[in-house]
PDB file of C-alpha atoms in Angstrom:
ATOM      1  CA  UNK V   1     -22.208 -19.368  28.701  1.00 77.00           C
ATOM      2  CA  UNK V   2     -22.859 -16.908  31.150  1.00 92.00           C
ATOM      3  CA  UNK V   3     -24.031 -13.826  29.852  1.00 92.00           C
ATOM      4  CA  UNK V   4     -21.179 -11.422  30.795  1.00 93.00           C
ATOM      5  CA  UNK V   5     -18.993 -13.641  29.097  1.00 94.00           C
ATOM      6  CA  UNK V   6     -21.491 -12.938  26.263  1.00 95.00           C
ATOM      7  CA  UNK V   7     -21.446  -9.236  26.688  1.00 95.00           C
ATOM      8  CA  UNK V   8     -17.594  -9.175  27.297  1.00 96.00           C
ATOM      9  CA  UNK V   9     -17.368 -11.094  23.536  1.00 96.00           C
ATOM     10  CA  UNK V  10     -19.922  -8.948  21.973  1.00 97.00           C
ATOM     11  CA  UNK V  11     -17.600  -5.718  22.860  1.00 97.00           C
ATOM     12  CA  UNK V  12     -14.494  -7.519  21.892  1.00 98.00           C
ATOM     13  CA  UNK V  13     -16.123  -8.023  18.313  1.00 98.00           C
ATOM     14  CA  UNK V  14     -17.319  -4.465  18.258  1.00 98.00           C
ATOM     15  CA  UNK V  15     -14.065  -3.222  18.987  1.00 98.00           C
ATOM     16  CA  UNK V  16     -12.454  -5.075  16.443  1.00 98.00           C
ATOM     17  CA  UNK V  17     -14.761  -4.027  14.071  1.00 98.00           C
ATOM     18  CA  UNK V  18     -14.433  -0.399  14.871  1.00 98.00           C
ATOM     19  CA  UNK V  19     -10.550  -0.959  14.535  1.00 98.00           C
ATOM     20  CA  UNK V  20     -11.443  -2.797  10.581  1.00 98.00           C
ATOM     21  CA  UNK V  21     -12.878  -0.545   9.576  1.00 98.00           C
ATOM     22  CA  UNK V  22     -10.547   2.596  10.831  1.00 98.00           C
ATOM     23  CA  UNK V  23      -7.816   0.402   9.028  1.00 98.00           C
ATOM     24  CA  UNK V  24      -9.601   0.292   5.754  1.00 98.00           C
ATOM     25  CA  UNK V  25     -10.729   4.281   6.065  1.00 98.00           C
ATOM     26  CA  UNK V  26      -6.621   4.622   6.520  1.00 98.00           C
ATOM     27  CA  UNK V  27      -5.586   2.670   3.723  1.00 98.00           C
ATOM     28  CA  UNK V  28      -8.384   4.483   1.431  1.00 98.00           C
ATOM     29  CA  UNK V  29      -6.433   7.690   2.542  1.00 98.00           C
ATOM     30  CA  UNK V  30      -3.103   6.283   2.065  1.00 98.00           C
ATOM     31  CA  UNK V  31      -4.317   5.435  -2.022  1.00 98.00           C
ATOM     32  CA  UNK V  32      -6.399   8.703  -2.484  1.00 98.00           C
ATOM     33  CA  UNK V  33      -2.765  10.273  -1.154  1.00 98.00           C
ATOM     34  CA  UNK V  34      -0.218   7.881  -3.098  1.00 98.00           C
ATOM     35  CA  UNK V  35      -2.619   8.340  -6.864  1.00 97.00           C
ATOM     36  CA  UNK V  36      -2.414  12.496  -6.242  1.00 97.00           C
ATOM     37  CA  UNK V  37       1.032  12.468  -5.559  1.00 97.00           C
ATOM     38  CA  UNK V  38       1.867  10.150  -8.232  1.00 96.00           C
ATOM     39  CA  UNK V  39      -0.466  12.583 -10.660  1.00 96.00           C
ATOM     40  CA  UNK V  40       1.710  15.850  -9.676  1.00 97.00           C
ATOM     41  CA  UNK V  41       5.128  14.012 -10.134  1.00 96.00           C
ATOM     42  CA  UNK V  42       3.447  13.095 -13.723  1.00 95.00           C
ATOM     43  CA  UNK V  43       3.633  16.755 -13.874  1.00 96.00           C
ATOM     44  CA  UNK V  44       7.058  17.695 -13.202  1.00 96.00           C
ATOM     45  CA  UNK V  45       9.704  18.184 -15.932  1.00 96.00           C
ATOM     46  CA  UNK V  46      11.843  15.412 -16.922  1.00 95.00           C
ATOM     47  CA  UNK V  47       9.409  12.767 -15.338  1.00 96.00           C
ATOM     48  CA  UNK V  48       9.868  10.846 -18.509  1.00 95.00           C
ATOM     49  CA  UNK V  49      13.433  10.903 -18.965  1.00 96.00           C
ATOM     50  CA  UNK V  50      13.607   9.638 -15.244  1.00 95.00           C
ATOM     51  CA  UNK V  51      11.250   6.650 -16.147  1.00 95.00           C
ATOM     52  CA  UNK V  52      13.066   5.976 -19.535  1.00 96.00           C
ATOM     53  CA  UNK V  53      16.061   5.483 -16.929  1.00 96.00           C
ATOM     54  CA  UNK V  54      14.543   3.388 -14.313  1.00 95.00           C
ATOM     55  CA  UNK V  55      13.142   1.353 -17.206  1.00 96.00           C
ATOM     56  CA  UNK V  56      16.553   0.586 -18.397  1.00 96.00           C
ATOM     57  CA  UNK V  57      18.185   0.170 -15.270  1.00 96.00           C
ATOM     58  CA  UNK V  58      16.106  -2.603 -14.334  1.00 95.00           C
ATOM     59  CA  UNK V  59      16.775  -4.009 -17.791  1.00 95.00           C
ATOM     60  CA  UNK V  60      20.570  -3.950 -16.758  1.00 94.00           C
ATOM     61  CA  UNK V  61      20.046  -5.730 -13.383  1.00 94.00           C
ATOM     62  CA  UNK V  62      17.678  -8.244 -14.767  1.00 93.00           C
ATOM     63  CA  UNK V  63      20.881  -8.900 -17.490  1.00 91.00           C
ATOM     64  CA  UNK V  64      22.720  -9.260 -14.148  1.00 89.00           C
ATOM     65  CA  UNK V  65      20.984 -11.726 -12.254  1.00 88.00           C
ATOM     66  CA  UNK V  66      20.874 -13.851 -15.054  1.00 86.00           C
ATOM     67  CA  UNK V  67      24.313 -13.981 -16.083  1.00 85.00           C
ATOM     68  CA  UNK V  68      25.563 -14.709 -12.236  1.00 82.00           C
ATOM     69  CA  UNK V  69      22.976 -17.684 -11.648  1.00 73.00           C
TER      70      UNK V  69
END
């Protein structure tokens, strides 16, 4: 291979490499961001009652699904 072909590969890998690793710094945000605002609605009144009720709502469409297959 020539080497600017060589050179033209190695920045092609370098650039996708930058791009990795700006994708996994973004998705470490996005968790850091998703467990603290999961911790504060922990924190809000009648966060239990509302998973009690999710909880059983689910229940009820899984009871669903099975009785129309």
């Amino acid at each position: 291979m020539k080497e600017s072909k060589l050179l033209e590969m190695q920045n092609k890998i370098a650039a996708l490499t930058n791009v990795a690793q700006q994708m996994i710094s973004e998705l470490n945000h996005l968790r850091d961001l998703s467990v603290g605002t999961l911790e504060t609605v922990k924190l809000l009144p009648g966060y239990n009652e509302a998973i009690e009720k999710l909880k059983s709502n689910l229940i009820d469409k899984e009871e669903e699904k099975k009785l129309e297959v």
